CSV table of C-alpha atoms and ligand atoms in Angstrom, one decimal:
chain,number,residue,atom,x,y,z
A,278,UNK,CA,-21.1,10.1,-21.1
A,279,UNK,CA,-19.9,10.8,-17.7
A,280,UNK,CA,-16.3,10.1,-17.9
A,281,UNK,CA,-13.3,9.1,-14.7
A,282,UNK,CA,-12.1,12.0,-13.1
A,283,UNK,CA,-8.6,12.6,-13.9
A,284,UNK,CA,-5.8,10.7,-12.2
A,285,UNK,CA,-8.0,8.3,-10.8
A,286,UNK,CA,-8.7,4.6,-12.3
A,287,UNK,CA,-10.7,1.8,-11.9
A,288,UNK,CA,-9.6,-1.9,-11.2
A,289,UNK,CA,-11.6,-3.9,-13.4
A,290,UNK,CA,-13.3,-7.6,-12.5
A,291,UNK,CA,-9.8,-8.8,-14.5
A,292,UNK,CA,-7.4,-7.1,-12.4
A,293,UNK,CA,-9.1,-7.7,-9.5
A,294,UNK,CA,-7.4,-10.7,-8.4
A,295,UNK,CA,-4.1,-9.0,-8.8
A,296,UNK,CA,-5.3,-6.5,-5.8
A,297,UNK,CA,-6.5,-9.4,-3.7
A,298,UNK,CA,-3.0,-11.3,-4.3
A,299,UNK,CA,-1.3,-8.5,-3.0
A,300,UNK,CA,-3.6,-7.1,-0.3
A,301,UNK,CA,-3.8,-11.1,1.4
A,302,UNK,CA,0.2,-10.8,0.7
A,303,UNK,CA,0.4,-7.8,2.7
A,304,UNK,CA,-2.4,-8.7,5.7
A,305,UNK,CA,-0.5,-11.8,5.9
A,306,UNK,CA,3.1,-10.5,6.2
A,307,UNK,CA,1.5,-8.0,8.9
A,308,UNK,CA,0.1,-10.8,10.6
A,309,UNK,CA,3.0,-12.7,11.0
A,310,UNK,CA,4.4,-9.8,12.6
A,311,UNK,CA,1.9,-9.8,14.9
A,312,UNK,CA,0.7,-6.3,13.7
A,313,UNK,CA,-3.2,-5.9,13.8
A,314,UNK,CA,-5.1,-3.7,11.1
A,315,UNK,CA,-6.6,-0.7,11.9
A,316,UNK,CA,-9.4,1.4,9.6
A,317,UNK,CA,-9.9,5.2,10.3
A,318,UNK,CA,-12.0,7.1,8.1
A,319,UNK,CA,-11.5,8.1,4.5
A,320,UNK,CA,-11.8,12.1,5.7
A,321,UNK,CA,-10.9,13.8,8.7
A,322,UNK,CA,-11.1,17.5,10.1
A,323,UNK,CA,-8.3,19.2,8.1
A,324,UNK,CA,-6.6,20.5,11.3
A,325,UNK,CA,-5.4,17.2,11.9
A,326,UNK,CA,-3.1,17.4,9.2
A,327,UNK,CA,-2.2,20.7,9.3
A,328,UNK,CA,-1.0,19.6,12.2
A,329,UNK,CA,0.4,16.2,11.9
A,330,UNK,CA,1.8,17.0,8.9
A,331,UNK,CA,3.4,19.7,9.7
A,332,UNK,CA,3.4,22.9,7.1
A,333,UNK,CA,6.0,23.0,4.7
A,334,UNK,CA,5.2,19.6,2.8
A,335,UNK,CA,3.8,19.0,-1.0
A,336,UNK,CA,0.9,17.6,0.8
A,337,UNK,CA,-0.2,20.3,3.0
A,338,UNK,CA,1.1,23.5,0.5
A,339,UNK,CA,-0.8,22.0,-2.2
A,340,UNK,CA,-2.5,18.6,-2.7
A,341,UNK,CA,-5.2,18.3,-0.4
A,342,UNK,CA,-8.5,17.4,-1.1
A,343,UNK,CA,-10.3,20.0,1.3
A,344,UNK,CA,-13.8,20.9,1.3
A,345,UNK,CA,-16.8,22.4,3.6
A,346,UNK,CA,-19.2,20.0,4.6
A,347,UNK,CA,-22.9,21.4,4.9
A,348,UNK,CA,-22.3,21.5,8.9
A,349,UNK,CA,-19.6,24.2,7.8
A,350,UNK,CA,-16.6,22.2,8.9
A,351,UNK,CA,-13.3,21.8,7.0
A,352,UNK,CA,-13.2,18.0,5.9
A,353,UNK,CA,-9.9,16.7,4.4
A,354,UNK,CA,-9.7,13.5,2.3
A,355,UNK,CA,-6.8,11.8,3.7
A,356,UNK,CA,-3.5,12.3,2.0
A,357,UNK,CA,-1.6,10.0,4.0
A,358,UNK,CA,-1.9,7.5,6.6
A,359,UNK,CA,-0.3,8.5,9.7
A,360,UNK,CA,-2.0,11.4,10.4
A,361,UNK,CA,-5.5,9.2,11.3
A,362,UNK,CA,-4.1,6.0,12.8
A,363,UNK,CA,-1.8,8.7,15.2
A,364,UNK,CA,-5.5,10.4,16.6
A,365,UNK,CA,-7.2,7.2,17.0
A,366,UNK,CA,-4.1,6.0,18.7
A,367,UNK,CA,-4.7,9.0,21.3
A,368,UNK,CA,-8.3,9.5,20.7
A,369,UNK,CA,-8.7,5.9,21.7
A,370,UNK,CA,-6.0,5.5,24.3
A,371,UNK,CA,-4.4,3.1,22.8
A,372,UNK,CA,-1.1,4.1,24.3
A,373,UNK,CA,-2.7,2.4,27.6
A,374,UNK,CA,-2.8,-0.7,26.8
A,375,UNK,CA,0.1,-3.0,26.1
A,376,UNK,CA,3.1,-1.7,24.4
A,377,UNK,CA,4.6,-1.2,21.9
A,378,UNK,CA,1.2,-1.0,19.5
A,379,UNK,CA,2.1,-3.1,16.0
A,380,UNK,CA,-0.4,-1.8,13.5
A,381,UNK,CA,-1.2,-1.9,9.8
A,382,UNK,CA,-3.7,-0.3,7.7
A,383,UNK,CA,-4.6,-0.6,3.9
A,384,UNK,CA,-6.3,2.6,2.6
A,385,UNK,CA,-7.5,4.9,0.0
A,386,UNK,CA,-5.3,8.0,-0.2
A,387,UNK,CA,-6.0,11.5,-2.1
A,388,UNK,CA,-3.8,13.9,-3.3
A,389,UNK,CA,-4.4,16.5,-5.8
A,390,UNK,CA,-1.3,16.2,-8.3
A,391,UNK,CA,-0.3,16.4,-11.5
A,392,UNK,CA,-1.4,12.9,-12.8
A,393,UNK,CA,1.4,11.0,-14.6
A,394,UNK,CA,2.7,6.9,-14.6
A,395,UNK,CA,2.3,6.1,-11.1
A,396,UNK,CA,1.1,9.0,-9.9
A,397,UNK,CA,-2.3,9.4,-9.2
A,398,UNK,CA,-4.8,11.3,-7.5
A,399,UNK,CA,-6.3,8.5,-5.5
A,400,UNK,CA,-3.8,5.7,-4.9
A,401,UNK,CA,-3.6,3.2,-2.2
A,402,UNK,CA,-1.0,2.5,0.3
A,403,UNK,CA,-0.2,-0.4,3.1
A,404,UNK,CA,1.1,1.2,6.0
A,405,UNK,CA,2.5,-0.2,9.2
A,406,UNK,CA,2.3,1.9,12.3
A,407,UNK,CA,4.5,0.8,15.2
A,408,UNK,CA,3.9,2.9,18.4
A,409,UNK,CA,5.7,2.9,22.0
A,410,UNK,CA,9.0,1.9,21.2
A,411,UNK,CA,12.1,3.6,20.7
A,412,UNK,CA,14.3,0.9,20.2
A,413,UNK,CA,16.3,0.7,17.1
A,414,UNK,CA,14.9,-3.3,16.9
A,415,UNK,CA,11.6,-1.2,15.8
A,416,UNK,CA,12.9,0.7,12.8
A,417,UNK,CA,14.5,-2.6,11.8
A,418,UNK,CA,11.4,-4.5,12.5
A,419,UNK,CA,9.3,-1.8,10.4
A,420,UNK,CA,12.1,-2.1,7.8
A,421,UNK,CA,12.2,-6.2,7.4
A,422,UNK,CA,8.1,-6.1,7.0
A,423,UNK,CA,8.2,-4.2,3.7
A,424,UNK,CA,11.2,-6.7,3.1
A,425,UNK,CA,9.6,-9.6,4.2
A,426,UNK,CA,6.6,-8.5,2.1
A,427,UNK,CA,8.5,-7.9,-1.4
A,428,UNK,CA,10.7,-10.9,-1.0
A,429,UNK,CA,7.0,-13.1,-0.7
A,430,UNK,CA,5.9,-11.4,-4.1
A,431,UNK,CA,9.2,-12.2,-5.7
A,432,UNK,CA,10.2,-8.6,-5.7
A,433,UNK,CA,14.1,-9.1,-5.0
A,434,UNK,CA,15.6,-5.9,-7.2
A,435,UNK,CA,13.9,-2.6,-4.8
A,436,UNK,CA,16.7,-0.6,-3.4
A,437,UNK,CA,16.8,0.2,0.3
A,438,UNK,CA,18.1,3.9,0.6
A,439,UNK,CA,18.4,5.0,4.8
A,440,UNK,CA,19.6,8.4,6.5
A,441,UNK,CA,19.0,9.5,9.8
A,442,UNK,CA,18.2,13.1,10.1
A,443,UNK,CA,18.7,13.0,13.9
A,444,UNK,CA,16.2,14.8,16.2
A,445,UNK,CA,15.1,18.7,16.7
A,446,UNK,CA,18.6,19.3,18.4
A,447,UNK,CA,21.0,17.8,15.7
A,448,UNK,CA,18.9,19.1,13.0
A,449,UNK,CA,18.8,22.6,14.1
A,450,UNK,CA,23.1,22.6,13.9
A,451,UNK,CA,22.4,20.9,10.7
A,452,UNK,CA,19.9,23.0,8.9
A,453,UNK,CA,22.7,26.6,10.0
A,454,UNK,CA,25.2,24.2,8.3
A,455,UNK,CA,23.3,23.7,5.5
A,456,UNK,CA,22.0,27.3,5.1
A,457,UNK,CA,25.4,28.3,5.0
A,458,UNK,CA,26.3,26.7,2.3
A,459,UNK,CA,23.4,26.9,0.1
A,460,UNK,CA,23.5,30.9,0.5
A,461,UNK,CA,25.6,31.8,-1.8
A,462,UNK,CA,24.2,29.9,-4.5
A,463,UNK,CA,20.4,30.3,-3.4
A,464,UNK,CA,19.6,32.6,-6.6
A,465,UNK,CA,20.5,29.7,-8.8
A,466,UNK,CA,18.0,27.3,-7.1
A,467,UNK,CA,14.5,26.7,-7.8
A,468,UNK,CA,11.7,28.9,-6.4
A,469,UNK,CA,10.3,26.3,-4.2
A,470,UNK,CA,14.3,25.5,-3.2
A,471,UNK,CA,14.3,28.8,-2.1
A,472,UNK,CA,11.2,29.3,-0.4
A,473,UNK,CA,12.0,26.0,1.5
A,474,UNK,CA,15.2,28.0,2.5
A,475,UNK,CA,14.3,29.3,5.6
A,476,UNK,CA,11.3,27.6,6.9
A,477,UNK,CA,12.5,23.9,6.4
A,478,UNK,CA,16.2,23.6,4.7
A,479,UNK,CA,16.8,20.4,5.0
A,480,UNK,CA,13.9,19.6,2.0
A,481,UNK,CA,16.1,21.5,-0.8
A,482,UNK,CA,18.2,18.0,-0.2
A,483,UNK,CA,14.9,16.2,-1.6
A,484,UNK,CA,14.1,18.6,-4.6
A,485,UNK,CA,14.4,16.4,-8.1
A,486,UNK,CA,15.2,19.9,-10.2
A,487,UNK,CA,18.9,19.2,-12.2
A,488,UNK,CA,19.8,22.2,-10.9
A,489,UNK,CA,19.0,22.5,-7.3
A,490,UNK,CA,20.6,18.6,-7.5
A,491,UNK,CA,23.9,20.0,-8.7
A,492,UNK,CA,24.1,22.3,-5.9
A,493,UNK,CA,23.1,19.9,-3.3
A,494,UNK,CA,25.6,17.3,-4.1
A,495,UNK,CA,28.5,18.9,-1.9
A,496,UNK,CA,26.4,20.0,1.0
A,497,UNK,CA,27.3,19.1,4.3
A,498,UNK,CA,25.6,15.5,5.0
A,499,UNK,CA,23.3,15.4,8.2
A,500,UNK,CA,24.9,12.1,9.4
A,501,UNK,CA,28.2,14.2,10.2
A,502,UNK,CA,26.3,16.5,12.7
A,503,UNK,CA,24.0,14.0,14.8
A,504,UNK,CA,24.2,14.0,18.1
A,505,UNK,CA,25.6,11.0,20.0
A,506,UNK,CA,22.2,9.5,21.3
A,507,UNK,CA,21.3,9.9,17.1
A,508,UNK,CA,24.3,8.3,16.2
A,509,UNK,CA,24.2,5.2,18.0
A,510,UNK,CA,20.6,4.9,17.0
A,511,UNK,CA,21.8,5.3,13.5
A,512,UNK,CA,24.3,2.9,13.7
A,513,UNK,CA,22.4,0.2,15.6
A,514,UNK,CA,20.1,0.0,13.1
A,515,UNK,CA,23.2,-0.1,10.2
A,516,UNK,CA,24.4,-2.9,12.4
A,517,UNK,CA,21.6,-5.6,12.5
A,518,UNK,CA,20.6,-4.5,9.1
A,519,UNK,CA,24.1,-6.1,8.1
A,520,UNK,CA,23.2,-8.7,10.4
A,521,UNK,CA,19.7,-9.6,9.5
A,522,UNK,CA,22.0,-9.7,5.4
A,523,UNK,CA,19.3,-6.6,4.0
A,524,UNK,CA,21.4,-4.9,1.5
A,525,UNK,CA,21.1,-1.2,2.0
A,526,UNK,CA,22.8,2.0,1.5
A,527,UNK,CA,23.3,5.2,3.5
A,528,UNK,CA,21.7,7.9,1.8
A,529,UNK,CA,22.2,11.3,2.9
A,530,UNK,CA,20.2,12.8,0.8
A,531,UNK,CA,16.9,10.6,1.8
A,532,UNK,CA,14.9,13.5,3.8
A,533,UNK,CA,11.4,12.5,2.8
A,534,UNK,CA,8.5,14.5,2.6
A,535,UNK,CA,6.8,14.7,5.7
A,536,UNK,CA,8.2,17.2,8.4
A,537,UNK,CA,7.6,14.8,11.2
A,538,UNK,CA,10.4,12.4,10.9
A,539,UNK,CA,12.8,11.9,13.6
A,540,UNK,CA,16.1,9.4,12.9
A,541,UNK,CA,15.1,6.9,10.8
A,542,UNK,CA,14.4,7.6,6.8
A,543,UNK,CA,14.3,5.4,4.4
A,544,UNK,CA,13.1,4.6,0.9
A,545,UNK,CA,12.8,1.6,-1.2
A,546,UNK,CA,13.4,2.3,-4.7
A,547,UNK,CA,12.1,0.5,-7.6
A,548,UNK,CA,14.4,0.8,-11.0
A,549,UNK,CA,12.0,-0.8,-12.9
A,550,UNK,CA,9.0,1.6,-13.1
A,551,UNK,CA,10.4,4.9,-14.3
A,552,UNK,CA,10.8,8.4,-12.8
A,553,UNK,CA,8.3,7.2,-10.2
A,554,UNK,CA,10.5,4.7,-8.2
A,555,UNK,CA,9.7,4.9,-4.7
A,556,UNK,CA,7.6,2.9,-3.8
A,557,UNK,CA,8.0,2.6,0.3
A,558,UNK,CA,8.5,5.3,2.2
A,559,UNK,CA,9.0,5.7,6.3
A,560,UNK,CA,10.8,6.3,8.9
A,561,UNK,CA,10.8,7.0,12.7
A,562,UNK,CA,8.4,10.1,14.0
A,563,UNK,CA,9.1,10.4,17.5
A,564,UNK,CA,7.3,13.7,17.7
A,565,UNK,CA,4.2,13.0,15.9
A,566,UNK,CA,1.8,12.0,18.3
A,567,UNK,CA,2.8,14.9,20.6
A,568,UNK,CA,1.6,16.8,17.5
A,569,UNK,CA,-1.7,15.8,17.4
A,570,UNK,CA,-2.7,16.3,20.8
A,571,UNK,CA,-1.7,13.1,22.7
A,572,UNK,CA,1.4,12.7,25.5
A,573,UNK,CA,4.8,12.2,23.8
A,574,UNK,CA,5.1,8.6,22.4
A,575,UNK,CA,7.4,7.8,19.7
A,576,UNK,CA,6.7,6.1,16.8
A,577,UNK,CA,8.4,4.6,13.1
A,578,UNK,CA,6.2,2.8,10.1
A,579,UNK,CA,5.8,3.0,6.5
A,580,UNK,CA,4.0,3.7,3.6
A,581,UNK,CA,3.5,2.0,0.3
A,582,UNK,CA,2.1,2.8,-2.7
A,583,UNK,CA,0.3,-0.5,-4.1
A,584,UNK,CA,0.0,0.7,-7.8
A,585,UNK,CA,3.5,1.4,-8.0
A,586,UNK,CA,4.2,-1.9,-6.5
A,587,UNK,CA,1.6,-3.7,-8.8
A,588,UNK,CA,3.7,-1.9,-11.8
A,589,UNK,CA,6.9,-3.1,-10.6
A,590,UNK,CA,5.6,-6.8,-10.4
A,591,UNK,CA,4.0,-6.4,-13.7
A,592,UNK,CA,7.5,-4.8,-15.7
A,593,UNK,CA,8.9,-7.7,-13.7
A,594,UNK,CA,6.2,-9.9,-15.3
A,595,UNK,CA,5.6,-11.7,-11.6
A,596,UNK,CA,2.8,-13.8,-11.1
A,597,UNK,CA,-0.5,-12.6,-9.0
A,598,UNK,CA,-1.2,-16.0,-7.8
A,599,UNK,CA,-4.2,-18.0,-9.6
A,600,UNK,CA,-6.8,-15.9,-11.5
A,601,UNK,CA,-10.0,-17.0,-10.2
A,602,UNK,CA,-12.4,-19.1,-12.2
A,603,UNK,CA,-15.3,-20.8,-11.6
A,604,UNK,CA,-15.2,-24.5,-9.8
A,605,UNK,CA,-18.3,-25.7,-11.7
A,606,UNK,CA,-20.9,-24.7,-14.9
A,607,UNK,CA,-23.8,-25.9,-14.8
A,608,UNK,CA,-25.6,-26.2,-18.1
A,609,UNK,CA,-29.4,-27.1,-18.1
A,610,UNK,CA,-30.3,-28.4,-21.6
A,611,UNK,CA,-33.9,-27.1,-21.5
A,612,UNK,CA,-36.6,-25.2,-19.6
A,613,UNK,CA,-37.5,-27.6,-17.3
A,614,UNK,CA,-34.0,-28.3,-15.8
A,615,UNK,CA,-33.7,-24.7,-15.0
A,616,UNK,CA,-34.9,-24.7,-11.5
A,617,UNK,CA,-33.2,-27.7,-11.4
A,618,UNK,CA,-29.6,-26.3,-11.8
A,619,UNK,CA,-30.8,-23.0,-10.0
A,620,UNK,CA,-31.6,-25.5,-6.9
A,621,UNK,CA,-28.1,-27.9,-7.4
A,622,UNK,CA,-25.9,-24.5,-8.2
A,623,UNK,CA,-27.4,-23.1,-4.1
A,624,UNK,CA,-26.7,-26.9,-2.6
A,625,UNK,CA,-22.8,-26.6,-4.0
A,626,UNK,CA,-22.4,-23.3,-3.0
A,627,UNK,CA,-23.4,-23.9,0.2
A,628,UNK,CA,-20.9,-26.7,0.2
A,629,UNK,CA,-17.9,-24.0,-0.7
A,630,UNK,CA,-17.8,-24.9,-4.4
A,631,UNK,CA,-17.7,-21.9,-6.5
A,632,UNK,CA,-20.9,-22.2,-9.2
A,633,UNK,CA,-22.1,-20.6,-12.2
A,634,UNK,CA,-25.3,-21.4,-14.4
A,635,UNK,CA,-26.8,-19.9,-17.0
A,636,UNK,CA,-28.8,-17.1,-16.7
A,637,UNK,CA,-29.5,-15.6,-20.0
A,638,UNK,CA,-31.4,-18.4,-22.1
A,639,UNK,CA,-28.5,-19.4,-24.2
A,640,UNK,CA,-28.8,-22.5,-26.5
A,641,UNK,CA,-26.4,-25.6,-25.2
A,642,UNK,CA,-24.3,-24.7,-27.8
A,643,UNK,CA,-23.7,-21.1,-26.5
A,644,UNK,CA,-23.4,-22.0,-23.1
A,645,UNK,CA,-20.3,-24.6,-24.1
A,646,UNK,CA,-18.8,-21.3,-25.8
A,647,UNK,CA,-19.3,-19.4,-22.5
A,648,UNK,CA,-18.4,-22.3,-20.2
A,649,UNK,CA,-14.8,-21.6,-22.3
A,650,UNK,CA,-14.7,-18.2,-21.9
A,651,UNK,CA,-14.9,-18.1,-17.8
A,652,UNK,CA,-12.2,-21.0,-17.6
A,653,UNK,CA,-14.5,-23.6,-15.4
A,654,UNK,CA,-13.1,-26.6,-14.2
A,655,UNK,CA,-15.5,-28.7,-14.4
A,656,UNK,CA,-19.3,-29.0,-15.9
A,657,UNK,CA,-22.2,-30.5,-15.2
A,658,UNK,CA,-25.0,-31.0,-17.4
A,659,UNK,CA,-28.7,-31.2,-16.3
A,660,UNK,CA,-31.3,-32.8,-19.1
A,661,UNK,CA,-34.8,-34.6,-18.4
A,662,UNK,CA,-32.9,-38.2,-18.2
A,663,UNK,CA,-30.6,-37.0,-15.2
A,664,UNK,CA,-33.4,-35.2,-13.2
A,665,UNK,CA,-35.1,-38.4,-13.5
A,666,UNK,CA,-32.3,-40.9,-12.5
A,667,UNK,CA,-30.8,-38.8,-10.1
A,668,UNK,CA,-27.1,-39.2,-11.5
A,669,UNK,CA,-24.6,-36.8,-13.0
A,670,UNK,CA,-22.4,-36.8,-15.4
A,671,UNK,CA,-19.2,-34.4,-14.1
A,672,UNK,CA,-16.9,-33.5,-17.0
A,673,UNK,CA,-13.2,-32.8,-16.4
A,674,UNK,CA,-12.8,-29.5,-19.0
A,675,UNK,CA,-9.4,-29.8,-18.8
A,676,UNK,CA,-8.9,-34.1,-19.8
A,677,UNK,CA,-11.8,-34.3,-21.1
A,678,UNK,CA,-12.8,-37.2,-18.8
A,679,UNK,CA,-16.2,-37.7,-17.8
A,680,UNK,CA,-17.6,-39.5,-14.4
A,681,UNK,CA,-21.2,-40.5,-13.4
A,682,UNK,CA,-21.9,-39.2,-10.2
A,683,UNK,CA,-25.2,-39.2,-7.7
A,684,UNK,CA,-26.9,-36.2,-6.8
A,685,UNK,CA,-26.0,-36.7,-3.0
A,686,UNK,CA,-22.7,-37.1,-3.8
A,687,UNK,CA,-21.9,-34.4,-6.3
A,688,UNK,CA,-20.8,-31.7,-3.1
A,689,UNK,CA,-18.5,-34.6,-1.8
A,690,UNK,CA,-17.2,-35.8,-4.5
A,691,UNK,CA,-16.1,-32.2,-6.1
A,692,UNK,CA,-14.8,-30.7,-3.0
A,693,UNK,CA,-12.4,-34.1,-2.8
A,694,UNK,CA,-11.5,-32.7,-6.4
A,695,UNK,CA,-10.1,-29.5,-5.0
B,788,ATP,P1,6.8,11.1,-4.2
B,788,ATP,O1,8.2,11.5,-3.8
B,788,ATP,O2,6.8,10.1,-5.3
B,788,ATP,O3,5.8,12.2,-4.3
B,788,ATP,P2,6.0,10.9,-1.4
B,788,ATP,O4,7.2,11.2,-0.7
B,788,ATP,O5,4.9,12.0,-1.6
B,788,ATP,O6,6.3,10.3,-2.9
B,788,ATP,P3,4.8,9.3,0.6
B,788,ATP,O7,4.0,10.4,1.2
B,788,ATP,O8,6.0,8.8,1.4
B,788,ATP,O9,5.3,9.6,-0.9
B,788,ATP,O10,3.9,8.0,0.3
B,788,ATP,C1,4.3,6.7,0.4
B,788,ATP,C2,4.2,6.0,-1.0
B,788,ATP,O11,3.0,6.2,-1.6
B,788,ATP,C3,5.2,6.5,-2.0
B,788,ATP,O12,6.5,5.9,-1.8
B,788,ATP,C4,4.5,6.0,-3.3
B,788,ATP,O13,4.8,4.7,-3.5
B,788,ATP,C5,3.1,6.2,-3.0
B,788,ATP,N1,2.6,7.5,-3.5
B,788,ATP,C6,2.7,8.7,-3.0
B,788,ATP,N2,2.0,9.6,-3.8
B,788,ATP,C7,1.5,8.9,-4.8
B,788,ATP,C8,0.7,9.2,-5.9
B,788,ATP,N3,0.3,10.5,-6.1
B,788,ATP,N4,0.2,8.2,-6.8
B,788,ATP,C9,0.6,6.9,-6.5
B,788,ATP,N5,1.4,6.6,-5.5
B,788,ATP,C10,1.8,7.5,-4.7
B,789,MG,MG1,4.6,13.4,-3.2
């Protein structure tokens, strides 16, 4: 027995319609937002991240999924979903066409970590990607989708966290700032705290070690050392927050973990799914697409993990819409009505009535025990005396109530019933 590599699961036909509930929640929302989808591939050249993503991340360090492909080239499974909607953006030149580019993906994502509750090694995230505009409206636009989005699933508890970490210039006074304080006390912090010392400070402000926290807590806060162009961004986006009524709160400590934010960070944060709360991450990366290749464009979207969002509906015991279940059973009563319900199971189908029949031989008996099971509305049964006159007798499962109905007439009259 050949057995599911580790951190990865399958979504069984049962669960299934908790997946589609949320995935036609989400292409909705985007929708009405006027966001389009976009699909790039599962893998990409590795260099794409390595650059996009910058060098000091989890991600990059340590949970890629990076192989050689028999052509010899470095193939990366992608880890996030920037990265590949930023080169198609550019590769495709997007950036031409009208502004600002609204965009929304819904993708596999692979990262090789330790598996635990909500933490996987394949998860799946929607994403919004909006390009060409630097206007705090954006980040606040980004920001009410995932709101809009969690409010429609009747997910009302998530904490919005937000920071601005300002841009290269701000953050350069910051990170001296920072390193100043944490120097003293550097041999008390983790070794990762410490490696992220001098090539990226301001990530020690994201580490989840007790200690590292305790040491943290005091440190100079970026918003006190943004520039003024920062600081009115920052603000804007405070102010029609308030406006718009999303609760939020300023966050210093929200860095994230990608290097490529600019500005805008933020996090929604679920209390109900254990250590594992975020589930929505983004921001503003106003230097991103520079990154990968194309002319300086900046940018602000989000990812969110769907398994941790499916967890916190289900802690919250929310509904996933209607389970789906069969419109019709059709139950021939011997051999020769076979072909028969085969034939009438192809005419309602065709006629957008969802249709099952029996296909393994079982006794009428069997097939009202199964007809049970899958939860069918209604049934029809198909003996020698209907074949003959050409009428049907459809049975309400759920009343009980029973009504004679022509063959002709059988599509009609069920899709009224709908
Ligand atoms: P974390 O701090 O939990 O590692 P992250 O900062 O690495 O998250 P992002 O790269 O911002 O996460 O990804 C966006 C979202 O994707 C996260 O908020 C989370 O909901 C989800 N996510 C990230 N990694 C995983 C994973 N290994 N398994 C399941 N979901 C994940
Ligand atoms: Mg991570």
């Amino acid at each position: 027995m050949i057995n599911i590599p580790k951190g990865t699961k399958d979504v069984l036909p049962q669960e299934a319609y908790k997946w589609h509930y949320v995935e036609n929640v989400a292409r909705q929302t985007a929708k009405d937002f006027c966001a389009s989808e976009i699909r790039t591939p599962t893998f990409e050249h590795t260099e794409l991240f390595l650059r996009g993503v910058g060098d000091t991340t989890d991600i990059v360090n340590k949970e890629m999924y990076t192989f050689e492909d028999k052509g010899g080239r470095s193939i990366t499974l992608k880890p996030e979903g920037t990265a590949g909607v930023a080169r198609a953006f550019i590769e495709n030149s997007l950036y031409a066409g009208v502004q600002p580019t609204k965009m929304y993906y819904i993708t596999p994502v692979f990262r090789y970590e330790k598996p635990q509750a909500g933490r996987l090694r394949e998860h799946h995230q929607f994403g919004v990607e909006y390009y060409g505009s630097d206007s705090p409206y954006a980040d606040v636009e980004v920001m009410m989708i995932a709101k809009t989005f969690f409010n429609r699933l009747g997910i009302t508890r998530l904490k919005l966290n937000i920071n601005s970490i300002g841009c290269r210039e701000c953050r350069k006074k910051y990170n001296e700032a920072l390193k100043d304080y944490l120097r003293s006390n550097l041999d008390k912090m983790c070794p990762t705290c410490r490696e992220r010392f001098d090539k990226n400070p301001l990530r020690i402000l994201d580490c989840k070690e007790e200690g590292c926290r305790a040491i943290t807590a005091n440190a100079p806060v970026i918003p006190d050392y943004l520039c003024d162009d920062c600081r009115a961004h920052h603000e804007s986006v405070c102010n029609q927050l308030s406006l718009l009524g999303i609760d939020y709160e300023v966050n210093p400590h929200i860095v994230r973990g990608l290097d490529y934010y600019t500005r805008t960070v933020f996090e929604f944060i679920s209390s109900d799914i254990g250590a594992q709360g975020t589930v929505c991450g983004g921001g503003r990366y106003n230097n991103l697409i520079e990154e990968v290749g194309g002319k300086p464009c900046p940018a602000v979207g989000f990812g969110m993990g769907l398994e941790r969002l499916i967890l916190t509906m289900e802690s919250l015991g929310l509904p996933f819409g209607q389970e789906d279940v069969p419109d019709v059973y059709i139950a021939p009563l011997c051999d020769e009505a076979k072909d028969e319900a085969m034939l009438l199971a192809d005419t309602l189908r065709t006629a957008g009535i969802s249709c099952d029949t029996d296909l393994l031989g079982r006794s009428f008996k069997a097939q009202l025990k199964y007809v049970n099971k899958t939860g069918a509305r209604y049934m029809i049964v198909i003996g020698t005396d209907e074949m003959a006159s050409g009428v049907y007798a459809v049975k309400n499962l759920l009343s009980g109530s029973s009504e004679q109905v022509k063959k002709v007439d059988l599509a009609a009259y069920l899709n009224n019933l709908k």
